[in-house]
mmCIF file of C-alpha atoms in Angstrom:
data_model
loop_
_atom_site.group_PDB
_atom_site.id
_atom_site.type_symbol
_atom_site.label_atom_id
_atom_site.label_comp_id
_atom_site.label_asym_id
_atom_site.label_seq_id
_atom_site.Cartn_x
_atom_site.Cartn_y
_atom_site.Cartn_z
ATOM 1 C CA UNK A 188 -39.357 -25.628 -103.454
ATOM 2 C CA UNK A 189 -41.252 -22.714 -102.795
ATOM 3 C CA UNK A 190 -41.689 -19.707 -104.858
ATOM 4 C CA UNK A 191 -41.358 -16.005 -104.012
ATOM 5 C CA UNK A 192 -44.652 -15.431 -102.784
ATOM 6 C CA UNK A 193 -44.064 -17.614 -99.969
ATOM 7 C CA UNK A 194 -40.845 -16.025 -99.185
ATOM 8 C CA UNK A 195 -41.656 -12.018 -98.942
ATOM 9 C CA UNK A 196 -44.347 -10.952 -96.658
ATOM 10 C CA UNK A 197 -45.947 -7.571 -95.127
ATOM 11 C CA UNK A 198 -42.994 -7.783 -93.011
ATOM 12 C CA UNK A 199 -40.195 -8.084 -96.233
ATOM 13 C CA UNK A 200 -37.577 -5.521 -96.952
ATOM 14 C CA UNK A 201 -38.493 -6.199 -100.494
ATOM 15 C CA UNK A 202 -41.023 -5.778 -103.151
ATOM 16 C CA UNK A 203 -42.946 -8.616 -105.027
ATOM 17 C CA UNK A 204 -42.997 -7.492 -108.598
ATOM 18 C CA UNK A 205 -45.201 -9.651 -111.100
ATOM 19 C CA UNK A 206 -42.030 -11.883 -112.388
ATOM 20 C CA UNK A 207 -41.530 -12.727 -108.659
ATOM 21 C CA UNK A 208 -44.082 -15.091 -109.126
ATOM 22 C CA UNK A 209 -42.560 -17.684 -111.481
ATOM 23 C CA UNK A 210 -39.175 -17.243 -109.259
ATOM 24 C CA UNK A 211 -37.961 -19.784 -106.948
ATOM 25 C CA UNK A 212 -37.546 -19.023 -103.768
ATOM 26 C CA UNK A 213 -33.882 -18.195 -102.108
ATOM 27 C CA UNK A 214 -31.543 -21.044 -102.540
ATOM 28 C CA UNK A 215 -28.492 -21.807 -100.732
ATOM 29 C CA UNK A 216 -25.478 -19.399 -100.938
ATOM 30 C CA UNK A 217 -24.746 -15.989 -100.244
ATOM 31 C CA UNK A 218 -24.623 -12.294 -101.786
ATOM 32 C CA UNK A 219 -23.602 -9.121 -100.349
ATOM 33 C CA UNK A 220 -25.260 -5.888 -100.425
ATOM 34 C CA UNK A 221 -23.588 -2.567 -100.672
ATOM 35 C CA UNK A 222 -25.401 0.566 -99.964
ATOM 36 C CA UNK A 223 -25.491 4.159 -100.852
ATOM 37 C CA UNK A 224 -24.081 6.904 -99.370
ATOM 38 C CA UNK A 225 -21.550 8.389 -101.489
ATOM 39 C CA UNK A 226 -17.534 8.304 -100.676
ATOM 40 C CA UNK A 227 -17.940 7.479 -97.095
ATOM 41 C CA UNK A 228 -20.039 4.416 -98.397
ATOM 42 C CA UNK A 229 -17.196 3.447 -100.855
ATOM 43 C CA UNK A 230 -14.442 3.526 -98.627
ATOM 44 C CA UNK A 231 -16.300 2.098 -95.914
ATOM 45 C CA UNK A 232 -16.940 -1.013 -98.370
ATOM 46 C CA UNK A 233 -13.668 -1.065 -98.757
ATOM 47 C CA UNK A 234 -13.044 -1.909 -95.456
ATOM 48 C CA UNK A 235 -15.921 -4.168 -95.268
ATOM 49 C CA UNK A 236 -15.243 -6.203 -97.753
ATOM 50 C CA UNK A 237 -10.850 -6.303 -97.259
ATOM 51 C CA UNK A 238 -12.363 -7.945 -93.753
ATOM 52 C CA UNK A 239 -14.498 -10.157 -95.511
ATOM 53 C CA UNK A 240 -11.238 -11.124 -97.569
ATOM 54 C CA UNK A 241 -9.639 -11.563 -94.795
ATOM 55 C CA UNK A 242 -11.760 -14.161 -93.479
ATOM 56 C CA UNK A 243 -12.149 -15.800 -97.055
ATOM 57 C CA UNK A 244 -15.898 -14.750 -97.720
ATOM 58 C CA UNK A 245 -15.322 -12.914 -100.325
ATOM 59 C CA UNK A 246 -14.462 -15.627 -103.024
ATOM 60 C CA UNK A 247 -17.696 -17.712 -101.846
ATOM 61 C CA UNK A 248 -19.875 -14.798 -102.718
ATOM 62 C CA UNK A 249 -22.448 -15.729 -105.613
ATOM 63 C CA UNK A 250 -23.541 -12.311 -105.895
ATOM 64 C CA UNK A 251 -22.519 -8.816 -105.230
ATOM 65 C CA UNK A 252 -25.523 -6.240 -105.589
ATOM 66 C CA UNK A 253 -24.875 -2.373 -105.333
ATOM 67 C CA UNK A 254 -26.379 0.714 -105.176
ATOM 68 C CA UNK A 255 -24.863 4.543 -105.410
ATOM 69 C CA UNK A 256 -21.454 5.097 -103.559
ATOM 70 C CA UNK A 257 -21.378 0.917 -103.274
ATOM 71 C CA UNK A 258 -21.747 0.639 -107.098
ATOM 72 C CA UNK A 259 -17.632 2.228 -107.595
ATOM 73 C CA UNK A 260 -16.411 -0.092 -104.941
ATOM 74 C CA UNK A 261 -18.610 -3.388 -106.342
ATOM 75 C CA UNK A 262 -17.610 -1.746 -109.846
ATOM 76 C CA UNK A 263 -13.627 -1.766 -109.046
ATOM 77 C CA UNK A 264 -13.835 -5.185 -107.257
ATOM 78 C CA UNK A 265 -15.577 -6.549 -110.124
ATOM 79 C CA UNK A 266 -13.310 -5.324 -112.841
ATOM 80 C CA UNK A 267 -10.144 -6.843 -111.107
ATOM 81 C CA UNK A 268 -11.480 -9.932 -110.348
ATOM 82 C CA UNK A 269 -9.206 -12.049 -112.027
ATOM 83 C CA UNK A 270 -6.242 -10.377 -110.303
ATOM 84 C CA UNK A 271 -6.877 -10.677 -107.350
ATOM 85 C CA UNK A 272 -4.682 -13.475 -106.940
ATOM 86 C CA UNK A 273 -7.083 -15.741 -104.271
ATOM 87 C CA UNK A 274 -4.696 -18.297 -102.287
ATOM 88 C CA UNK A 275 -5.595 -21.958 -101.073
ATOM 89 C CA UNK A 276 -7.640 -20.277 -97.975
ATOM 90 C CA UNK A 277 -9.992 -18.042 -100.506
ATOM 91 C CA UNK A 278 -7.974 -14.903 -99.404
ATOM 92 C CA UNK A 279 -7.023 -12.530 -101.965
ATOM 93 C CA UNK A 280 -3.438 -11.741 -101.824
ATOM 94 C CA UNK A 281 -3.991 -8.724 -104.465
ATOM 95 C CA UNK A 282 -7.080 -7.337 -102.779
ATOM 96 C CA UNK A 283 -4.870 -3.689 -101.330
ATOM 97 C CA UNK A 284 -3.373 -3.225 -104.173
ATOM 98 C CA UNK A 285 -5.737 -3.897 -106.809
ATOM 99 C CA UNK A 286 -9.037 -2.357 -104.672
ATOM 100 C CA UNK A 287 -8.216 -0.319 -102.046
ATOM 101 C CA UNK A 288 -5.422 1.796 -103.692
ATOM 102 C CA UNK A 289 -7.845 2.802 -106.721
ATOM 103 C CA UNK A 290 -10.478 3.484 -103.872
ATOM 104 C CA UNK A 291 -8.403 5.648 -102.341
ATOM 105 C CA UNK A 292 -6.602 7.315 -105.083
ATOM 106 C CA UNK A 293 -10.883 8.438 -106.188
ATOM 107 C CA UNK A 294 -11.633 9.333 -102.288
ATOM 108 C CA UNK A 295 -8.386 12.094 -102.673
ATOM 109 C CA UNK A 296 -10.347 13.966 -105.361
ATOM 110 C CA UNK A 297 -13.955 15.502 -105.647
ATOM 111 C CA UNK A 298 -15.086 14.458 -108.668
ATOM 112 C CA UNK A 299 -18.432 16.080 -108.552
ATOM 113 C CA UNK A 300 -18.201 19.591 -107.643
ATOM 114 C CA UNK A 301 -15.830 19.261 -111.481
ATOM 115 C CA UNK A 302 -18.550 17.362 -112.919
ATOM 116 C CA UNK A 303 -21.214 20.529 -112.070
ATOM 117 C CA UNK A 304 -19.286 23.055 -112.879
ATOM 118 C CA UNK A 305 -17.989 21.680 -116.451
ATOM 119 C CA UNK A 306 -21.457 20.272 -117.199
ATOM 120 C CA UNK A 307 -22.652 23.653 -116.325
ATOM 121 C CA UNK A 308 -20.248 25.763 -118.471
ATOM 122 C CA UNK A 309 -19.006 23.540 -120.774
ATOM 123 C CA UNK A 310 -20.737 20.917 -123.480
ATOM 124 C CA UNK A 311 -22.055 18.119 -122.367
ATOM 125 C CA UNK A 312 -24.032 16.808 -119.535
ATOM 126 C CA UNK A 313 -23.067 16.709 -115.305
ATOM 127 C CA UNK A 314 -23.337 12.743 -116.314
ATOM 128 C CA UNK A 315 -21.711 12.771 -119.010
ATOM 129 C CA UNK A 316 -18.387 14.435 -116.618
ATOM 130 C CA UNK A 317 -18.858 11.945 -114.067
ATOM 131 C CA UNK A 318 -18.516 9.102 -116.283
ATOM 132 C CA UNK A 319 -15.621 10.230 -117.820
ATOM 133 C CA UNK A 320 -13.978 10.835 -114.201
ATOM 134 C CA UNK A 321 -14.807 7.175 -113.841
ATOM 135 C CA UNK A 322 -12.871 6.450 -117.060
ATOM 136 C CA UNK A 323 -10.223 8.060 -116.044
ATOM 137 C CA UNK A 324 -9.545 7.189 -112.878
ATOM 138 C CA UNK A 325 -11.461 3.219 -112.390
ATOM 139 C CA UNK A 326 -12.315 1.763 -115.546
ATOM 140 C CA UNK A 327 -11.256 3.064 -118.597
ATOM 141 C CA UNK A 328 -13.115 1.844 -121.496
ATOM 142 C CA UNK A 329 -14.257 -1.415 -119.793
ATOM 143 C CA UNK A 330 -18.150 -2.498 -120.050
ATOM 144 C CA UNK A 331 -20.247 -5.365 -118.503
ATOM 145 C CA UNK A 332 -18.443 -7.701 -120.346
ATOM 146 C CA UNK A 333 -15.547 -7.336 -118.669
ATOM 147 C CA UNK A 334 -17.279 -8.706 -115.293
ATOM 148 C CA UNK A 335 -16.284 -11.642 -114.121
ATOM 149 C CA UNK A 336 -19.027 -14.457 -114.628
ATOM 150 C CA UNK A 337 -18.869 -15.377 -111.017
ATOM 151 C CA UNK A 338 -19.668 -13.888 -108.469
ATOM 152 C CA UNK A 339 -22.206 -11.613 -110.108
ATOM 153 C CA UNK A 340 -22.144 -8.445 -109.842
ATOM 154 C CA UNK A 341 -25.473 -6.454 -109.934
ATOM 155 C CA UNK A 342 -25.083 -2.499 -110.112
ATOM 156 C CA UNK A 343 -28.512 -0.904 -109.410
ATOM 157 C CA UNK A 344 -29.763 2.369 -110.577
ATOM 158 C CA UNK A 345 -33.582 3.564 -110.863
ATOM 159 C CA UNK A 346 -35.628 3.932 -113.938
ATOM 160 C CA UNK A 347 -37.727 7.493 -113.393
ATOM 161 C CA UNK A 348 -40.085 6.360 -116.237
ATOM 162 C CA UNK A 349 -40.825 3.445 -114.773
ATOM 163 C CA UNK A 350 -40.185 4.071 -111.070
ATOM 164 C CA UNK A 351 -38.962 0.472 -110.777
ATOM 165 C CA UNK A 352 -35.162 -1.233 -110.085
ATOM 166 C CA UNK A 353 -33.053 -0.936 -113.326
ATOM 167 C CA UNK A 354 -30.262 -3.359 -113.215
ATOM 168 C CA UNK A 355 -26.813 -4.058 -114.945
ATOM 169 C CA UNK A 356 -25.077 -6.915 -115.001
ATOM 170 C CA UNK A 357 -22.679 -8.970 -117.480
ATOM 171 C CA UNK A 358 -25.617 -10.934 -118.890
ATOM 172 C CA UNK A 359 -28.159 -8.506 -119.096
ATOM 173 C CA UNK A 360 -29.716 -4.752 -118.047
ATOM 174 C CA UNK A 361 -33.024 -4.747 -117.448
ATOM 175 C CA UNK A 362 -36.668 -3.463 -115.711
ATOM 176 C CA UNK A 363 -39.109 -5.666 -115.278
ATOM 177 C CA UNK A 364 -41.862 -2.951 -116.527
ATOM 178 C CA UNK A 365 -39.452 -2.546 -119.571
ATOM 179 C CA UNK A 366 -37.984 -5.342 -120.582
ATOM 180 C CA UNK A 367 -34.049 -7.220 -120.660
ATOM 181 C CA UNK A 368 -31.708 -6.565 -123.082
ATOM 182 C CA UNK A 369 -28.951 -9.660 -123.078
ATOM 183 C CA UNK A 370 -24.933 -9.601 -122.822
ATOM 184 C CA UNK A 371 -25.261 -5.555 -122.877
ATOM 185 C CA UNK A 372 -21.985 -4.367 -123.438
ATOM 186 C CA UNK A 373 -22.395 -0.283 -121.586
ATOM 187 C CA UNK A 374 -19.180 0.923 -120.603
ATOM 188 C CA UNK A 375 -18.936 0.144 -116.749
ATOM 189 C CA UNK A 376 -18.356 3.702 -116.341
ATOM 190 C CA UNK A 377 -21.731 4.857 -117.606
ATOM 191 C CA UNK A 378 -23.275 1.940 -115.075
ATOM 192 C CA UNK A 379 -21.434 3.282 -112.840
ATOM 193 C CA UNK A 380 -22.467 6.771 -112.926
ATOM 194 C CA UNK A 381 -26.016 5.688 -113.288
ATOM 195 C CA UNK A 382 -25.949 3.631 -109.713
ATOM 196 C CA UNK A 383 -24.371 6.745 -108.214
ATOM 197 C CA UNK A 384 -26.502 9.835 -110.084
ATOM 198 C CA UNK A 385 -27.398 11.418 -106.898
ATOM 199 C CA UNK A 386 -30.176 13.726 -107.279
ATOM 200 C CA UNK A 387 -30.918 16.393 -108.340
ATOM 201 C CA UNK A 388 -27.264 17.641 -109.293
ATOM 202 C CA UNK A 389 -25.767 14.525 -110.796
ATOM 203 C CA UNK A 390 -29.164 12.953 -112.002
ATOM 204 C CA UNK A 391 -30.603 12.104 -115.051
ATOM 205 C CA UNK A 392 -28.427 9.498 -116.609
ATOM 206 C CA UNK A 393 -29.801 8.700 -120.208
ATOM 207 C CA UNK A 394 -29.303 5.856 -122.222
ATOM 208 C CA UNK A 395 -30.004 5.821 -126.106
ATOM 209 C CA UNK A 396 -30.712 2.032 -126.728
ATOM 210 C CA UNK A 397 -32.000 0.384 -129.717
ATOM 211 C CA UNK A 398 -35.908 -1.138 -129.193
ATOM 212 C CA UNK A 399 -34.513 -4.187 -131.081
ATOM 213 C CA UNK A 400 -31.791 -4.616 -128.542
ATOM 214 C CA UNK A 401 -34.955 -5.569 -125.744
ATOM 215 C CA UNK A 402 -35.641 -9.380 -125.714
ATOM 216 C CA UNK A 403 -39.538 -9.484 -127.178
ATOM 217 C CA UNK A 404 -41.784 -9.994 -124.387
ATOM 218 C CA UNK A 405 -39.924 -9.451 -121.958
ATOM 219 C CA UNK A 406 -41.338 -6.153 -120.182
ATOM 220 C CA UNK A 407 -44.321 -6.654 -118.604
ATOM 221 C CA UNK A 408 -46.311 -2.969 -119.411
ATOM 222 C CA UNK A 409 -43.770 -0.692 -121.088
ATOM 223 C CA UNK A 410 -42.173 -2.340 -123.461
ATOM 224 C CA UNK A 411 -42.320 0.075 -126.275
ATOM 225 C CA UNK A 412 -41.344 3.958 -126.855
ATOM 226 C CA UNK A 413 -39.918 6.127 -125.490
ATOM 227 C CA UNK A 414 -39.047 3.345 -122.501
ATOM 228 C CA UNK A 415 -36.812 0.801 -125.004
ATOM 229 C CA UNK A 416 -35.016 3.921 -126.601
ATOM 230 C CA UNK A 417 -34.050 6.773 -124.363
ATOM 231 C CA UNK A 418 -34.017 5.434 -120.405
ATOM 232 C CA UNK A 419 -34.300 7.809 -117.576
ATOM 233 C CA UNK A 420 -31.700 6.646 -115.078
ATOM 234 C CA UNK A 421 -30.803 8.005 -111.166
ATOM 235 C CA UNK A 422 -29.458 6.755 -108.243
ATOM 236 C CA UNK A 423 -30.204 3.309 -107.168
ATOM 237 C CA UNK A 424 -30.544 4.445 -103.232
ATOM 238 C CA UNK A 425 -33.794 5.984 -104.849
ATOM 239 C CA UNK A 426 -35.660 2.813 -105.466
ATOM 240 C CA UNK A 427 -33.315 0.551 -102.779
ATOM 241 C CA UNK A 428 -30.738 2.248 -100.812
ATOM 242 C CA UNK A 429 -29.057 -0.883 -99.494
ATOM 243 C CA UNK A 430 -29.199 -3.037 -102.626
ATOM 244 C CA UNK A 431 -31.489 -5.610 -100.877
ATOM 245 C CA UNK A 432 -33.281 -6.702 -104.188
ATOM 246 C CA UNK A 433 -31.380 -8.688 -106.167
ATOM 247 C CA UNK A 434 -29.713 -10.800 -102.857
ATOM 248 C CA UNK A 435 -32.901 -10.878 -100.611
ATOM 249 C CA UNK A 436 -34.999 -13.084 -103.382
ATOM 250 C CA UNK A 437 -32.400 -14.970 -104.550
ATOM 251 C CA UNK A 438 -29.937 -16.603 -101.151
ATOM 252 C CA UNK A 439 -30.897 -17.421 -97.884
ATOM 253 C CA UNK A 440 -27.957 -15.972 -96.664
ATOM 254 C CA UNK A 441 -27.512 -12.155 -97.049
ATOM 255 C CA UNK A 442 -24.848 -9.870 -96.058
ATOM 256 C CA UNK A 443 -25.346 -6.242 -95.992
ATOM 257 C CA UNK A 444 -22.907 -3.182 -95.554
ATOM 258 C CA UNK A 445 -24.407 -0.029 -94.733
ATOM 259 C CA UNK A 446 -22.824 2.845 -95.196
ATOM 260 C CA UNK A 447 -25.037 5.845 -95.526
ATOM 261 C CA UNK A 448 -25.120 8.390 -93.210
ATOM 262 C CA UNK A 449 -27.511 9.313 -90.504
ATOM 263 C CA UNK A 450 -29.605 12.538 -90.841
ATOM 264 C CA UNK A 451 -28.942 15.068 -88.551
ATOM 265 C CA UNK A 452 -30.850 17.551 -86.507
ATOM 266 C CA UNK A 453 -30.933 20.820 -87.738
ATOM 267 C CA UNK A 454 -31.886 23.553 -84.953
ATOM 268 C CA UNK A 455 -32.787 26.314 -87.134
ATOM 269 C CA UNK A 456 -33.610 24.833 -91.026
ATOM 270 C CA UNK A 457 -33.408 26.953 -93.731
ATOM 271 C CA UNK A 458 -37.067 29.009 -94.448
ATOM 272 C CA UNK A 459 -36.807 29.347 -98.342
ATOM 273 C CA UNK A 460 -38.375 26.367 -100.704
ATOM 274 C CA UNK A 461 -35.542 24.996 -102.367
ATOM 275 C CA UNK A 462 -33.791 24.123 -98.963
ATOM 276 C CA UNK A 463 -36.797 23.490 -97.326
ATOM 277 C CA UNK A 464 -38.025 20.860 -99.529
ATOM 278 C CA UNK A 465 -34.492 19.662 -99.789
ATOM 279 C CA UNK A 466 -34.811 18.490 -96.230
ATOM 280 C CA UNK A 467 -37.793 17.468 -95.758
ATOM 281 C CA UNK A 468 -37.092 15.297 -98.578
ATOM 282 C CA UNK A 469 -34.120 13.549 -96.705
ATOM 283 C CA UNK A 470 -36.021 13.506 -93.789
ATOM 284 C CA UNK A 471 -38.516 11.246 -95.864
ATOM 285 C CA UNK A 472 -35.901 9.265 -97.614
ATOM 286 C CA UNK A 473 -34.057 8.664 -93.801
ATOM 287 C CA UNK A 474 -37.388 7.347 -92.985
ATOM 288 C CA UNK A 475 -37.559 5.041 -95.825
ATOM 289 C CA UNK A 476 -34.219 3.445 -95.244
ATOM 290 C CA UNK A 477 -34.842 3.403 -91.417
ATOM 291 C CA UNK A 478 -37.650 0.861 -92.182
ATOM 292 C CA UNK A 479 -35.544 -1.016 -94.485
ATOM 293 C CA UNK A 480 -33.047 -1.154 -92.772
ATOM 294 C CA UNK A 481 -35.445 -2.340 -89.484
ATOM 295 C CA UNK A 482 -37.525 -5.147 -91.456
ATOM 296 C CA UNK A 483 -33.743 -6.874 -92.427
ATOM 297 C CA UNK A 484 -32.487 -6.556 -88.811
ATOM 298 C CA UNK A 485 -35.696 -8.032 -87.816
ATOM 299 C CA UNK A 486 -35.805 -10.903 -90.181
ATOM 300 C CA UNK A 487 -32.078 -11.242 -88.730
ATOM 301 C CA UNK A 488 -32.950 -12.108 -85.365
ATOM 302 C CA UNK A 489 -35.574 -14.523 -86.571
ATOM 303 C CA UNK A 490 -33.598 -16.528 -88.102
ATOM 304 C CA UNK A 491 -31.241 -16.173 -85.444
ATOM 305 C CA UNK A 492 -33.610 -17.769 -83.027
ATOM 306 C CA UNK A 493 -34.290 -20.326 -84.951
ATOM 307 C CA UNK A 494 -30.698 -21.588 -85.273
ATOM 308 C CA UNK A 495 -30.725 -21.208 -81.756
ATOM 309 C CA UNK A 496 -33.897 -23.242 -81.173
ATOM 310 C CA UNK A 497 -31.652 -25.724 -83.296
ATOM 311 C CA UNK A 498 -34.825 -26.031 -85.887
ATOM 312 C CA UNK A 499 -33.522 -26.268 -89.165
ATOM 313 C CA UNK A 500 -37.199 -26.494 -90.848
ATOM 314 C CA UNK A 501 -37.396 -23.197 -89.638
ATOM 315 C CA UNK A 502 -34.105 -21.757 -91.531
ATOM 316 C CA UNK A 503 -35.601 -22.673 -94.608
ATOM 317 C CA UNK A 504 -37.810 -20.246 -97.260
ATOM 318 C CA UNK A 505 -40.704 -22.323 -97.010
ATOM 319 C CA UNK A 506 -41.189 -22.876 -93.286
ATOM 320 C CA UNK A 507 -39.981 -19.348 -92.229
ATOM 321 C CA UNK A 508 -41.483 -16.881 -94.387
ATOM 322 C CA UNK A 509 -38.840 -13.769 -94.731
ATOM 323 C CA UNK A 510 -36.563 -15.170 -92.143
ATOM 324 C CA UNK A 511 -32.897 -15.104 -93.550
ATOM 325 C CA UNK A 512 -29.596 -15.626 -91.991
ATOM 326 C CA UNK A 513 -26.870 -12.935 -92.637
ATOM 327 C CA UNK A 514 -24.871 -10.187 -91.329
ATOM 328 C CA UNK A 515 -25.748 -6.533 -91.030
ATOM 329 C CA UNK A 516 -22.956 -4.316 -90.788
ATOM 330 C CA UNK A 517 -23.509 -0.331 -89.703
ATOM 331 C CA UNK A 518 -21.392 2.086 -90.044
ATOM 332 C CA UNK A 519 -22.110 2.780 -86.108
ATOM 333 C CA UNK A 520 -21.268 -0.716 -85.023
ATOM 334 C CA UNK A 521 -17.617 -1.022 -86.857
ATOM 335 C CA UNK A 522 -15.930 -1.123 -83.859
ATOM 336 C CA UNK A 523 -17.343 -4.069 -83.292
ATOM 337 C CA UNK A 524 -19.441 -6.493 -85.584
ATOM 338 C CA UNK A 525 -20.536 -9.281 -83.119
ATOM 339 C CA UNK A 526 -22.928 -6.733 -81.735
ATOM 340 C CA UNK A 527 -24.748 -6.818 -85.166
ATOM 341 C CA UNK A 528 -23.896 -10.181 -86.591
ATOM 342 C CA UNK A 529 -23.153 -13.907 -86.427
ATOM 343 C CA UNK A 530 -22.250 -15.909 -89.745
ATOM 344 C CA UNK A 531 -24.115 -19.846 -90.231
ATOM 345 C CA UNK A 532 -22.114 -22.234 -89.224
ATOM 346 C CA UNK A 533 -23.531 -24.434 -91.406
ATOM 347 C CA UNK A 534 -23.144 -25.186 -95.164
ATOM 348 C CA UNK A 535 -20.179 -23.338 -97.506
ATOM 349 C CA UNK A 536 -20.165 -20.251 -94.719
ATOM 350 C CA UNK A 537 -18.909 -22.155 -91.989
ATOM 351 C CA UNK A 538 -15.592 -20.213 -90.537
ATOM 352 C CA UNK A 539 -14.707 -18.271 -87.876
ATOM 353 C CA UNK A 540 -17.424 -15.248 -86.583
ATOM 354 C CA UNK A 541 -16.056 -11.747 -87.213
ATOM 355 C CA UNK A 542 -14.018 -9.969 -84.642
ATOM 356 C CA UNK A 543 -12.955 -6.133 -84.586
ATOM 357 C CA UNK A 544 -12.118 -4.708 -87.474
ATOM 358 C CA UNK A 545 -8.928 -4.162 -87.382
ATOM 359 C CA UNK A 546 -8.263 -2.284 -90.707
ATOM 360 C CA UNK A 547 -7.738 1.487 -89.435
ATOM 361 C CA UNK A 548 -8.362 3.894 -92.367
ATOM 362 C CA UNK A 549 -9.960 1.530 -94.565
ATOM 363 C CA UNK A 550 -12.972 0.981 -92.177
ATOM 364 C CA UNK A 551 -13.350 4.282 -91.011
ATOM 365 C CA UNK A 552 -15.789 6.082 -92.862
ATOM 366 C CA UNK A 553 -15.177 9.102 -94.852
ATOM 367 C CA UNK A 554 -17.559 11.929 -96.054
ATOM 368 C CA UNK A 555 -17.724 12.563 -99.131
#
């Protein structure tokens, strides 16, 4: 079995981070990875994954990882879990009524423009009002305990103390600079609004924590104060705007579901700093993700040809370096996923190969 180092290379999506090294490499299985990009990211998810349903992936997920606008779909999805109602096939029966509704019902309001202007003029924080939007309208008072223990669900946000991946889940939160704090029980609203703190208007999240609550040990540098008591959150898309992470080092067969947007051209940009640096930024960011998103279609097609070449030695970790078989799924290519992606028809994933999606408003993106 080989360990991460032998799976991520100059080529990877992904970052080796010191704990990488004791890690094995990706084992068989599947996760799905839902990007950022705000509410035409969660309702595109939507869509993604009711297609997913309806070709019975979606109960033979091990692991859903999120980041921003993906974090309130994965967070919704993961909360009603166990009523879904999943038939003989693996297709939830429940799935429109018990994700999409909610999903839409949130897409009809603008929770954010609310969140500035009563964080502004009223007590309290911009965070602090988005969470409770979440409460009122997703989860209520539920927390990471209220996951299901399978598939697990990863929401992503990024530590800006640390400047590494900080990541909830129902059996632990944790940075690897920081440290892990086991069976956390934060409301999945705040997690929520953590993934999705878009900066600078919705950003910082903070998180008072108790330095006792950290397992000892198990930060590698910054395991002490401030970084164990008051934690620095924004959005995930910061650190990993397509929630790659958690999947890419952990199954050799990955599923991703973009839905952020493209950047535009602008023929006449504003002159004055504050929007000036506000798009260069995005033009730097767009950059980012455009590699990202590159280096996974790339590894894509490797291990694409390979299946083709009918050499299974080379579909495995050790004997093709980053290579990974999975699906990526634009926003551009909805209309038709073949152009984009072929699923193993090998293993637990064998099935039919997607077709059109055929799930009108749900797919269609939204902006938001």
């Amino acid at each position: 079995m080989s360990d991460q180092s032998s799976t991520i290379d100059s080529t990877s999506p992904v970052r080796v981070i010191p704990s990488d090294a004791s890690q094995p490499g990706p084992q068989p299985g599947g996760g799905l990875c839902l990007s950022g990009g705000g509410y035409r990211a969660m309702v595109f998810h939507a869509g993604v994954l009711w297609r997913l349903n309806q070709a019975g992936y979606v109960r033979k997920l091990d692991r859903i990882s999120s980041v921003s606008g993906g974090s309130i779909t994965a967070g919704v999805l993961g909360l009603r879990w166990q009523r879904l109602a999943f038939d003989a096939n693996g297709v939830a029966q429940a799935y429109e009524s018990e994700v999409v509704a909610p999903v839409r019902e949130l897409a009809s309001r603008t929770i954010d423009a609310k969140a500035v202007i009563g964080g502004v003029l009223l007590p309290g924080s911009v965070a602090d009002r988005v969470a409770d939007a979440y409460r009122k309208y997703l989860f209520g008072s539920a927390t990471l305990q209220d996951l299901p223990d399978a598939p697990r669900f990863v929401i992503n946000a990024t530590n800006v103390q640390s400047g590494a991946l900080w990541r909830f889940a129902k059996p632990y939160m944790a940075d690897y600079r920081v440290g892990i704090v086991q069976n956390p029980r934060i409301e999945l609203a705040i997690a929520v609004g953590a993934s999705s703190a878009f900066p600078p208007v919705l950003s910082p999240v903070e998180l008072e924590l108790d330095e006792g609550a950290f397992a000892p040990g198990s930060g590698t540098d910054l395991q002490r104060e401030p970084y164990t008591t008051n934690v620095v959150l924004t959005d995930g898309g910061v650190y990993d705007n397509l929630g790659l992470e958690t999947v890419w080092k952990n199954y050799q067969t990955v599923f991703v579901s973009d839905g952020g947007g493209k950047t535009e051209a602008e023929p006449e940009p504003a002159g004055d700093w504050a929007q000036h640096s506000l798009r260069v930024l995005n033009l730097i960011d767009n950059q980012v993700r455009s590699l990202r998103k590159r280096q996974v279609i790339d590894s894509f097609k490797a291990g694409a040809a390979a299946m083709k070449a009918n050499n299974p030695k080379a579909l495995t970790p050790r004997a093709h370096g980053s290579g990974r078989i999975g699906v990526f799924a634009p926003t551009s290519a909805i209309t038709d996923w073949r152009t984009h992606s072929r699923l193993p028809t090998h293993g637990p994933w064998r099935s039919r190969r997607f077709r059109r999606a055929s799930n009108g408003s749900s797919v269609r993106s939204r902006s938001g």
